Coordinates of N, CA and C in Angstrom, one line a residue:
M212 N 13.9 8.8 -17.0 CA 15.9 9.0 -16.8 C 16.5 9.9 -17.0
E213 N 16.6 10.8 -18.0 CA 16.8 11.6 -19.0 C 16.8 13.1 -17.9
T214 N 15.4 12.9 -18.0 CA 14.7 15.0 -17.0 C 15.7 14.3 -15.6
Y215 N 15.6 13.6 -14.7 CA 15.8 13.6 -13.7 C 16.9 13.1 -13.2
H216 N 18.3 12.8 -14.3 CA 19.8 12.1 -14.3 C 19.9 12.4 -12.8
E217 N 20.2 13.5 -12.5 CA 20.4 13.6 -11.7 C 20.4 13.4 -10.3
P218 N 18.7 13.5 -9.7 CA 18.2 13.3 -8.6 C 18.8 11.6 -8.4
L219 N 18.7 10.5 -9.8 CA 18.5 9.2 -9.3 C 20.3 8.7 -9.7
E220 N 21.0 9.5 -9.9 CA 22.3 9.6 -9.8 C 23.0 9.6 -8.4
R221 N 22.0 10.5 -7.7 CA 22.4 11.0 -6.2 C 22.2 10.1 -5.4
A222 N 20.6 9.6 -5.7 CA 20.5 8.8 -5.2 C 21.0 7.4 -4.9
W223 N 21.5 6.8 -6.0 CA 22.4 5.4 -6.3 C 23.2 5.2 -5.7
E224 N 24.1 7.1 -5.2 CA 25.0 7.0 -4.7 C 25.0 6.4 -3.0
E225 N 23.9 7.9 -2.5 CA 23.0 7.7 -1.0 C 22.8 5.9 -1.3
Y226 N 22.6 5.8 -1.5 CA 21.3 4.6 -1.2 C 21.5 3.1 -1.8
G227 N 22.3 3.0 -2.8 CA 22.7 2.1 -3.7 C 22.8 1.3 -4.5
V228 N 21.1 1.8 -4.7 CA 19.8 1.2 -6.0 C 19.7 2.0 -7.1
P229 N 19.7 1.5 -7.8 CA 20.1 1.9 -9.7 C 18.9 2.8 -9.9
P230 N 19.4 3.6 -11.0 CA 18.2 4.5 -11.3 C 17.0 3.5 -12.1
A231 N 17.5 2.8 -12.9 CA 16.2 1.9 -14.0 C 15.7 0.6 -12.4
I232 N 15.9 0.7 -11.7 CA 15.2 0.2 -10.8 C 14.1 1.0 -10.3
V233 N 14.8 2.2 -9.3 CA 13.3 3.3 -8.3 C 12.9 3.8 -9.9
T234 N 12.9 4.0 -11.3 CA 12.6 4.2 -12.5 C 11.2 3.6 -12.5
A235 N 11.4 2.5 -12.6 CA 10.8 1.1 -12.8 C 9.9 1.2 -11.5
V236 N 10.3 1.2 -10.5 CA 9.3 1.1 -9.4 C 8.0 2.6 -9.5
I237 N 8.5 3.6 -9.8 CA 7.4 4.6 -10.0 C 6.4 4.9 -10.7
G238 N 7.7 3.9 -12.1 CA 6.8 3.4 -13.3 C 5.0 2.5 -13.3
V239 N 5.5 1.6 -12.2 CA 4.9 0.6 -12.4 C 3.7 1.1 -11.2
E240 N 4.1 1.6 -10.8 CA 3.3 2.2 -9.1 C 2.0 3.5 -9.5
T241 N 2.7 4.3 -10.7 CA 1.8 5.4 -11.2 C 1.6 5.7 -11.7
M242 N 2.7 5.1 -13.3 CA 2.8 5.9 -14.2 C 3.4 6.8 -14.7
Y243 N 4.8 7.5 -13.7 CA 5.3 8.4 -13.6 C 4.5 8.9 -13.3
G244 N 3.5 9.2 -12.4 CA 2.6 10.2 -11.4 C 1.7 10.7 -12.3
R245 N 1.4 10.0 -13.3 CA 0.2 10.0 -14.3 C -1.2 9.7 -13.1
Y246 N -1.1 8.5 -12.5 CA -2.1 8.8 -11.5 C -2.0 8.5 -10.2
L247 N -1.8 9.5 -9.4 CA -1.3 10.0 -8.3 C -2.7 8.8 -7.4
G248 N -3.9 8.9 -7.9 CA -5.3 9.0 -7.1 C -6.1 10.3 -6.6
N249 N -7.0 10.2 -6.4 CA -7.7 10.8 -6.3 C -8.6 11.7 -5.0
Y250 N -9.2 10.2 -4.1 CA -9.1 10.0 -3.6 C -8.5 10.8 -2.1
R251 N -9.9 11.4 -1.4 CA -8.8 11.8 -0.1 C -8.6 11.1 1.5
V252 N -7.0 11.1 0.6 CA -6.9 9.6 1.9 C -7.4 9.6 2.9
L253 N -7.7 11.1 4.1 CA -8.5 10.4 5.4 C -10.2 9.9 4.9
D254 N -10.3 10.2 3.7 CA -12.1 9.1 3.8 C -10.9 7.6 3.4
A255 N -10.3 7.8 2.5 CA -9.8 5.8 2.2 C -9.5 6.2 3.9
L256 N -8.6 6.2 4.5 CA -8.3 5.1 5.6 C -9.3 5.2 6.8
V257 N -10.1 6.5 6.8 CA -11.4 6.4 8.2 C -12.7 5.1 7.7
T258 N -12.9 5.0 6.3 CA -13.6 4.4 5.7 C -13.3 2.7 5.8
L259 N -11.8 2.0 5.4 CA -11.4 0.8 5.6 C -11.1 1.4 7.0
A260 N -11.3 1.3 8.0 CA -10.4 1.6 9.4 C -11.1 1.1 9.7
F261 N -13.1 1.2 9.6 CA -14.1 1.1 10.5 C -15.6 0.7 9.8
D262 N -15.3 0.4 8.5 CA -16.1 0.1 7.7 C -15.4 -1.7 6.8
Y263 N -14.5 -1.5 7.0 CA -14.0 -3.2 6.0 C -13.7 -4.1 7.4
P264 N -14.1 -4.7 8.0 CA -13.4 -5.8 8.9 C -12.0 -6.5 8.6
P265 N -12.4 -7.1 7.3 CA -11.3 -8.6 7.6 C -9.7 -7.8 7.8
R266 N -9.3 -6.2 7.1 CA -8.3 -5.5 6.8 C -8.4 -3.8 8.4
A267 N -9.1 -4.2 9.1 CA -9.2 -2.8 10.1 C -7.9 -2.5 10.9
T268 N -8.6 -3.7 11.9 CA -6.6 -3.4 12.3 C -5.7 -2.9 11.4
F269 N -5.8 -3.1 10.2 CA -4.2 -3.1 9.9 C -4.4 -1.7 9.4
F270 N -6.1 -0.9 9.0 CA -6.1 0.3 7.8 C -6.0 1.7 9.7
R271 N -6.7 0.9 10.6 CA -6.7 1.8 12.1 C -5.1 2.1 11.9
K272 N -4.6 1.0 12.1 CA -2.9 1.4 12.6 C -1.9 2.9 11.6
E273 N -3.1 2.5 10.1 CA -2.5 3.5 8.9 C -3.3 4.4 9.0
L274 N -4.1 5.1 9.7 CA -5.2 6.1 10.2 C -4.3 6.7 11.1
Y275 N -4.2 5.9 12.1 CA -2.9 6.7 12.9 C -1.7 7.4 12.8
E276 N -1.0 6.9 11.6 CA 0.0 6.7 11.2 C 0.0 8.3 10.0
F277 N -1.2 8.7 9.6 CA -1.6 9.4 8.8 C -1.9 10.8 9.7
L278 N -2.4 10.9 10.6 CA -2.7 12.0 11.6 C -1.6 12.3 12.4
M279 N -0.2 11.5 12.8 CA 1.0 11.9 13.3 C 1.5 12.4 11.5
L280 N 1.4 12.2 10.3 CA 2.0 12.6 9.7 C 1.7 14.1 8.8
V281 N 0.9 13.8 9.1 CA -0.1 15.9 8.7 C 0.1 16.6 9.8
R282 N 0.6 16.0 10.9 CA 0.8 17.2 12.1 C 2.6 17.4 11.9
E283 N 3.1 16.4 11.6 CA 4.8 16.7 11.4 C 4.7 17.1 10.4
E284 N 4.5 17.0 9.3 CA 4.7 17.6 7.9 C 4.1 19.2 7.5
R285 N 3.0 19.1 9.2 CA 2.2 20.9 8.7 C 1.5 20.4 7.6
Q286 N 1.0 19.6 6.7 CA 0.0 19.4 6.0 C -1.4 19.7 6.1
D287 N -2.3 19.8 5.7 CA -3.9 20.2 5.8 C -4.7 19.0 5.5
I288 N -4.8 18.4 6.6 CA -5.7 17.1 6.8 C -6.4 16.9 5.3
T289 N -7.7 18.1 5.0 CA -7.5 17.6 4.0 C -7.9 17.3 2.5
D290 N -6.3 18.1 2.0 CA -5.9 18.2 1.4 C -5.3 17.2 0.7
L291 N -4.9 16.4 1.2 CA -4.0 15.1 0.6 C -4.4 14.2 -0.2
R292 N -4.7 13.9 -1.6 CA -5.0 12.9 -2.0 C -4.5 11.3 -1.9
G293 N -4.8 10.3 -2.4 CA -4.3 9.2 -2.8 C -5.3 8.1 -3.4
S294 N -5.0 6.6 -3.7 CA -5.6 6.0 -3.9 C -6.7 5.5 -3.5
Y295 N -7.8 4.5 -3.4 CA -9.1 4.5 -2.8 C -8.7 3.6 -1.2
A296 N -6.9 2.9 -1.0 CA -6.2 2.1 -0.2 C -5.3 3.1 1.0
G297 N -5.6 4.5 0.3 CA -4.3 5.1 1.0 C -3.3 5.7 0.7
A298 N -3.0 5.4 -0.3 CA -1.6 5.2 -1.0 C -1.2 6.1 -1.3
M299 N -0.5 6.6 -1.5 CA 0.4 8.9 -1.5 C 1.4 8.5 -2.7
G300 N 1.4 9.6 -3.4 CA 2.5 9.4 -3.7 C 3.3 9.2 -5.1
Y301 N 4.2 9.6 -5.7 CA 4.7 9.0 -6.6 C 4.9 7.3 -6.4
G302 N 5.6 7.1 -5.2 CA 5.9 5.2 -4.7 C 4.6 5.4 -4.6
Q303 N 3.4 5.9 -4.2 CA 2.1 5.2 -3.6 C 2.4 4.1 -2.3
F304 N 3.0 5.6 -1.6 CA 4.4 5.2 0.0 C 2.7 5.7 0.7
M305 N 2.1 4.0 1.7 CA 1.3 4.0 3.0 C 1.5 5.0 4.3
P306 N 1.2 5.3 5.1 CA 1.4 6.5 6.4 C 2.6 5.8 6.8
S307 N 2.9 5.5 6.3 CA 2.8 4.3 7.7 C 4.8 4.7 7.1
S308 N 4.8 3.4 5.5 CA 6.1 4.0 5.2 C 6.7 4.7 5.0
Y309 N 5.5 6.4 5.0 CA 6.0 7.8 4.2 C 6.3 7.7 5.8
R310 N 6.4 7.8 6.9 CA 7.1 8.4 7.7 C 8.2 7.7 8.7
A311 N 8.3 6.0 8.2 CA 9.6 5.6 8.2 C 10.3 5.8 7.3
Y312 N 10.5 5.9 5.7 CA 11.2 5.9 5.3 C 11.1 7.5 4.1
A313 N 10.0 8.0 4.1 CA 10.1 9.4 2.9 C 11.5 10.0 3.3
V314 N 12.2 10.8 2.7 CA 13.1 12.1 2.5 C 13.2 12.6 2.4
D315 N 13.7 14.4 2.4 CA 13.4 15.0 2.0 C 14.5 15.5 1.2
S316 N 14.0 14.8 -0.1 CA 15.7 14.7 -0.9 C 16.3 17.0 -1.8
D317 N 15.3 17.2 -1.9 CA 15.5 17.9 -2.6 C 16.2 19.5 -1.4
G318 N 16.1 19.2 -0.7 CA 16.8 19.9 0.6 C 15.9 21.3 0.6
D319 N 14.3 21.1 0.7 CA 13.2 22.3 0.8 C 12.5 22.3 2.2
G320 N 13.0 21.2 3.1 CA 12.2 21.3 4.8 C 11.4 20.3 4.3
Q321 N 11.0 19.6 3.9 CA 10.0 18.8 3.6 C 9.3 17.6 2.6
R322 N 9.4 16.4 3.1 CA 9.1 14.9 2.5 C 8.0 15.4 2.0
D323 N 8.2 15.3 0.5 CA 6.9 15.9 -0.9 C 7.3 14.8 -1.6
I324 N 5.6 13.6 -0.8 CA 5.8 12.5 -2.5 C 5.1 13.2 -3.7
W325 N 4.6 14.2 -3.3 CA 3.3 14.7 -5.0 C 3.4 15.7 -5.6
N326 N 4.4 15.8 -5.0 CA 4.6 17.2 -6.3 C 6.7 17.7 -6.6
S327 N 7.5 16.7 -6.1 CA 8.6 16.6 -6.0 C 9.4 15.8 -6.5
R328 N 9.5 15.5 -7.8 CA 10.5 14.0 -8.1 C 11.4 13.8 -7.2
A329 N 12.5 14.5 -7.0 CA 13.4 14.4 -6.5 C 13.5 13.5 -4.8
D330 N 12.0 14.3 -4.1 CA 11.9 13.2 -3.1 C 11.4 12.2 -3.1
A331 N 10.6 12.2 -4.2 CA 10.0 10.6 -4.4 C 10.6 10.1 -4.9
I332 N 12.4 10.3 -5.6 CA 13.2 8.8 -6.3 C 13.6 9.1 -4.9
G333 N 13.8 10.0 -4.0 CA 15.3 9.7 -2.8 C 14.4 8.7 -2.1
C334 N 12.9 9.2 -1.9 CA 12.1 7.4 -0.7 C 12.2 6.8 -1.3
V335 N 11.3 6.5 -2.4 CA 12.0 4.8 -3.5 C 13.1 4.3 -2.9
A336 N 14.3 4.9 -3.0 CA 15.4 4.0 -2.9 C 15.8 3.9 -1.7
N337 N 15.1 4.7 -1.2 CA 15.5 4.8 0.7 C 15.1 3.7 1.3
Y338 N 13.3 3.5 0.2 CA 13.0 1.8 1.2 C 13.4 1.3 1.0
L339 N 14.0 1.0 -0.4 CA 15.1 -0.7 -1.1 C 15.8 -0.6 -0.4
S340 N 17.1 0.2 0.1 CA 18.1 0.3 1.0 C 17.6 -0.1 2.0
A341 N 16.9 -0.1 2.8 CA 16.5 0.5 4.2 C 16.0 -1.4 4.2
H342 N 15.2 -2.2 3.1 CA 15.5 -3.6 3.2 C 16.3 -3.9 2.4
N343 N 17.7 -4.2 2.7 CA 18.9 -4.4 2.8 C 18.8 -5.3 0.6
W344 N 18.6 -3.2 0.0 CA 18.9 -3.5 -1.8 C 20.9 -4.2 -1.2
E345 N 21.3 -5.3 -2.8 CA 22.3 -5.4 -2.4 C 22.8 -4.4 -3.5
N346 N 23.7 -3.4 -3.2 CA 24.4 -2.5 -5.0 C 25.2 -3.6 -5.6
G347 N 24.8 -4.4 -6.9 CA 25.6 -4.8 -8.1 C 25.8 -6.1 -8.0
A348 N 24.4 -6.8 -7.4 CA 24.1 -7.3 -7.0 C 22.8 -7.9 -8.4
G349 N 22.7 -8.8 -8.7 CA 20.9 -9.7 -9.6 C 20.3 -9.4 -9.2
V350 N 19.5 -10.1 -9.9 CA 17.5 -10.0 -9.2 C 17.2 -10.5 -8.9
A351 N 17.2 -11.4 -10.5 CA 16.6 -13.2 -11.0 C 17.0 -13.7 -12.1
I352 N 16.9 -15.0 -12.6 CA 17.7 -15.3 -13.8 C 16.5 -16.1 -14.5
R353 N 15.8 -16.5 -15.5 CA 15.1 -17.3 -15.6 C 15.8 -18.4 -16.2
L354 N 14.6 -20.3 -15.5 CA 15.5 -21.2 -15.0 C 15.0 -21.9 -16.5
E355 N 16.1 -22.8 -17.3 CA 15.2 -23.3 -18.1 C 15.4 -25.1 -17.3
V356 N 14.9 -26.2 -17.6 CA 14.8 -27.4 -17.1 C 14.8 -28.5 -17.9
D357 N 15.1 -29.6 -16.8 CA 15.4 -31.0 -17.8 C 14.4 -31.2 -18.5
R358 N 15.2 -32.3 -19.6 CA 14.2 -33.2 -20.1 C 12.8 -33.8 -19.3
E359 N 13.6 -34.5 -18.1 CA 13.1 -35.2 -17.1 C 12.1 -34.7 -16.4
F360 N 11.6 -33.8 -16.3 CA 12.0 -32.3 -15.0 C 9.8 -32.4 -15.3
R361 N 9.5 -32.7 -14.0 CA 8.1 -32.6 -13.4 C 7.9 -31.7 -12.7
E362 N 6.6 -31.1 -12.7 CA 6.2 -30.0 -12.4 C 6.1 -30.1 -10.4
L363 N 6.3 -29.3 -10.3 CA 6.8 -30.2 -8.8 C 5.4 -29.1 -7.7
P364 N 5.0 -29.1 -6.8 CA 3.7 -29.2 -5.4 C 3.9 -28.0 -5.1
E365 N 2.7 -27.6 -5.0 CA 2.4 -25.8 -4.5 C 3.6 -25.4 -3.3
N366 N 3.3 -26.3 -2.1 CA 4.6 -25.7 -1.3 C 5.8 -25.5 -1.6
S367 N 6.0 -25.9 -2.7 CA 7.8 -25.3 -3.3 C 8.3 -24.4 -3.5
F368 N 6.9 -23.6 -3.5 CA 7.2 -22.0 -4.1 C 6.6 -21.3 -3.1
S369 N 6.2 -21.6 -1.1 CA 5.6 -21.2 -0.8 C 6.4 -19.9 -0.1
D370 N 7.5 -19.4 -0.2 CA 8.0 -18.4 0.5 C 9.4 -18.2 -0.8
M371 N 9.6 -16.5 -1.4 CA 9.8 -16.0 -2.0 C 11.2 -15.2 -1.0
R372 N 11.3 -15.6 0.3 CA 13.2 -15.1 0.7 C 13.9 -16.6 0.0
P373 N 15.3 -15.9 -0.3 CA 15.8 -17.4 -0.8 C 15.9 -18.1 0.5
N374 N 16.0 -19.3 0.5 CA 16.2 -20.5 1.6 C 16.4 -21.4 0.6
M375 N 17.2 -22.3 -0.1 CA 17.8 -23.0 -0.7 C 19.1 -22.5 -1.2
T376 N 19.9 -23.5 -1.7 CA 20.8 -23.2 -2.4 C 20.7 -23.1 -4.4
G377 N 21.4 -22.5 -5.3 CA 21.9 -22.9 -6.2 C 21.7 -25.1 -6.6
S378 N 22.4 -25.0 -5.6 CA 22.5 -26.2 -6.1 C 21.0 -27.4 -5.8
Q379 N 20.9 -26.8 -4.9 CA 19.2 -28.0 -4.9 C 18.4 -28.2 -5.9
L380 N 18.2 -26.4 -6.0 CA 17.9 -26.4 -7.6 C 18.3 -27.5 -8.6
L381 N 19.3 -27.5 -8.9 CA 20.2 -28.2 -9.9 C 19.6 -29.2 -9.4
E382 N 19.7 -30.3 -8.2 CA 19.1 -31.5 -8.5 C 17.5 -31.7 -8.6
M383 N 16.4 -30.5 -8.3 CA 15.6 -30.6 -9.3 C 15.1 -30.7 -10.2
G384 N 16.2 -30.6 -10.6 CA 16.0 -30.7 -12.3 C 16.2 -29.1 -12.6
F385 N 16.5 -28.4 -12.5 CA 17.1 -27.0 -13.3 C 18.2 -27.4 -13.6
K386 N 18.2 -25.9 -14.6 CA 19.5 -26.1 -15.4 C 19.8 -24.7 -14.4
I387 N 21.6 -24.9 -14.0 CA 21.6 -23.5 -13.1 C 23.0 -23.0 -13.1
P388 N 23.3 -21.5 -13.5 CA 25.0 -21.3 -14.5 C 25.8 -22.0 -12.6
S389 N 26.6 -21.9 -13.2 CA 28.2 -21.9 -11.9 C 28.3 -21.3 -10.9
T390 N 28.5 -20.0 -11.6 CA 27.9 -18.9 -10.8 C 27.1 -19.0 -9.3
H391 N 26.2 -19.4 -9.3 CA 25.6 -19.6 -8.7 C 24.8 -20.7 -7.8
L392 N 25.7 -22.1 -7.9 CA 25.9 -23.8 -7.2 C 25.7 -22.9 -5.9
D393 N 26.3 -22.2 -5.7 CA 26.5 -22.4 -3.9 C 25.7 -20.7 -3.0
K394 N 25.2 -20.5 -4.8 CA 24.0 -19.2 -3.8 C 23.2 -19.5 -3.1
T395 N 22.8 -18.7 -1.9 CA 21.4 -18.6 -1.6 C 20.5 -18.4 -2.5
V396 N 19.4 -19.0 -2.7 CA 18.5 -18.2 -3.5 C 16.9 -18.9 -3.3
A397 N 16.3 -18.2 -4.6 CA 14.4 -18.7 -3.7 C 14.1 -18.9 -5.9
L398 N 12.9 -19.9 -5.3 CA 12.4 -20.8 -6.5 C 11.9 -20.1 -6.6
I399 N 11.5 -19.2 -8.0 CA 9.8 -18.1 -8.3 C 9.1 -19.2 -8.9
R400 N 8.3 -19.7 -9.3 CA 7.1 -20.0 -10.0 C 6.0 -18.8 -10.8
L401 N 5.7 -18.6 -11.7 CA 5.7 -17.3 -12.5 C 4.0 -18.2 -13.4
R402 N 2.7 -18.0 -13.3 CA 2.0 -19.0 -14.2 C 0.9 -18.2 -14.7
S403 N 1.2 -19.0 -16.1 CA 0.6 -18.4 -17.5 C -0.7 -19.1 -18.2
D404 N -1.5 -18.3 -19.1 CA -1.9 -19.3 -19.4 C -1.4 -20.4 -20.0
A405 N -0.1 -19.7 -20.9 CA 0.0 -20.7 -21.9 C 1.5 -21.9 -21.1
E406 N 1.9 -21.3 -20.0 CA 2.7 -22.5 -19.2 C 3.6 -21.7 -17.9
S407 N 4.4 -22.2 -16.9 CA 4.8 -21.6 -16.0 C 6.3 -21.1 -16.6
E408 N 6.4 -20.0 -15.9 CA 7.8 -19.6 -16.2 C 8.5 -19.6 -15.0
Y409 N 9.9 -20.5 -15.1 CA 10.6 -20.9 -13.6 C 12.1 -19.9 -13.3
W410 N 12.1 -19.2 -12.0 CA 12.9 -18.2 -11.7 C 13.5 -18.2 -10.7
L411 N 14.9 -18.7 -10.9 CA 15.8 -18.0 -10.0 C 16.0 -17.2 -9.2
G412 N 15.0 -16.5 -7.6 CA 15.4 -15.2 -6.9 C 16.8 -14.9 -6.5
E413 N 16.8 -14.0 -6.5 CA 17.8 -13.7 -5.9 C 17.8 -12.6 -4.3
W414 N 18.9 -12.0 -3.6 CA 17.8 -11.7 -2.9 C 16.9 -10.2 -2.9
N415 N 17.6 -9.7 -4.1 CA 16.8 -8.4 -4.1 C 15.9 -8.7 -4.8
F416 N 15.7 -9.8 -5.5 CA 13.7 -10.1 -6.0 C 13.4 -9.5 -4.3
Y417 N 13.4 -10.4 -3.2 CA 13.1 -10.6 -2.0 C 13.2 -9.5 -1.7
V418 N 13.5 -7.9 -1.7 CA 13.8 -6.8 -1.2 C 12.7 -6.2 -2.4
I419 N 12.3 -6.0 -3.2 CA 11.4 -5.8 -4.5 C 10.1 -6.4 -3.9
T420 N 9.7 -7.6 -3.7 CA 8.8 -8.0 -2.9 C 8.1 -7.6 -1.4
R421 N 9.1 -6.7 -0.9 CA 8.9 -6.1 0.7 C 8.2 -4.5 -0.1
Y422 N 7.8 -4.4 -1.1 CA 7.4 -3.0 -1.7 C 6.0 -3.7 -2.0
N423 N 6.1 -4.3 -2.3 CA 4.5 -5.4 -3.1 C 5.2 -6.8 -2.4
R424 N 3.6 -7.7 -2.3 CA 4.1 -8.7 -2.4 C 3.8 -9.9 -2.8
S425 N 3.8 -9.6 -3.8 CA 2.9 -10.3 -5.4 C 4.4 -10.7 -5.7
P426 N 5.4 -12.1 -6.6 CA 6.5 -11.8 -7.3 C 6.5 -11.5 -8.8
M427 N 4.8 -11.3 -9.0 CA 4.2 -10.8 -10.4 C 5.2 -9.4 -10.4
Y428 N 4.6 -8.2 -9.6 CA 5.3 -7.4 -9.3 C 6.8 -7.1 -9.3
A429 N 7.1 -8.2 -8.8 CA 8.3 -7.9 -8.6 C 9.2 -8.2 -9.8
M430 N 8.8 -9.0 -11.1 CA 8.9 -9.5 -12.0 C 8.7 -7.9 -12.8
A431 N 7.1 -7.6 -12.5 CA 7.5 -6.4 -13.5 C 8.2 -5.0 -12.6
V432 N 8.1 -4.9 -11.8 CA 9.8 -3.7 -11.8 C 11.5 -4.3 -12.9
L433 N 11.2 -5.5 -12.3 CA 12.9 -6.0 -12.9 C 13.0 -6.0 -14.1
Q434 N 11.7 -6.5 -15.3 CA 11.6 -6.6 -17.0 C 12.1 -5.0 -16.7
L435 N 10.9 -4.3 -16.5 CA 10.5 -3.0 -16.6 C 12.3 -2.4 -16.9
A436 N 12.8 -2.2 -15.6 CA 14.3 -1.8 -15.3 C 15.0 -2.6 -16.4
Q437 N 15.4 -3.6 -16.6 CA 15.9 -4.0 -18.0 C 15.4 -3.7 -19.6
A438 N 14.3 -3.3 -19.0 CA 13.8 -2.6 -20.7 C 14.1 -0.6 -20.7
L439 N 14.5 -0.5 -19.4 CA 14.7 1.1 -19.3 C 16.2 1.4 -19.9
R440 N 17.0 -0.1 -18.9 CA 18.5 -0.4 -19.5 C 18.5 -0.1 -20.5
I441 N 18.0 -0.4 -21.5 CA 18.5 -0.7 -22.7 C 17.9 0.4 -24.2
G442 N 16.9 1.0 -23.2 CA 16.5 2.0 -23.9 C 17.9 3.3 -23.8
K443 N 18.1 3.4 -22.8 CA 19.2 4.2 -22.2 C 20.4 4.3 -23.1
S444 N 20.9 2.6 -23.1 CA 22.3 2.3 -23.7 C 22.3 3.1 -25.6

């Protein structure tokens, strides 16, 4: 965050996504570029498109998107490297996400998510912004429960998209801040060996799950971002 303060601040100004969130996504995805993946993207996508029936439709679409992007970006099709699933660069974009959300933040005429830190920062910020990140809003709040609280059925946690009010959570036995009683929120449960954690998920928590649909992923991004803010202050 210190080294790339300027591109992070520019991305915040342009897309409304805080530096700590962008930095946390890149940290969770690739350890800040240490693990970009060393599979040829072409090989990975062809293998999954034609030899992995459960998700063949998805990966055939991504293969098409990859063929399009190498032509658009004037890249050598055999040079580009990524994960075993074809995810690429600092933010691990699939080809369809690259074509839709990658940006040229450093102004060199190319959207380079492998080598340009500024482009990688702009891409992640643009992705979250395009999924309606709310600048200045919260992400999630850890919930406490009343003494008489009973474990909820599994179908209570089927949707990470905010779909109830804080007042409804209050009626279910959770302690809700007065500032969130009238807000539309989601109830998130994170399981561990010791206990279940309950969280009030705001819209921005849902936006992070558009990057990766796991609530554990979104919580990792949130808690890393919080640690980064503390470390910077």
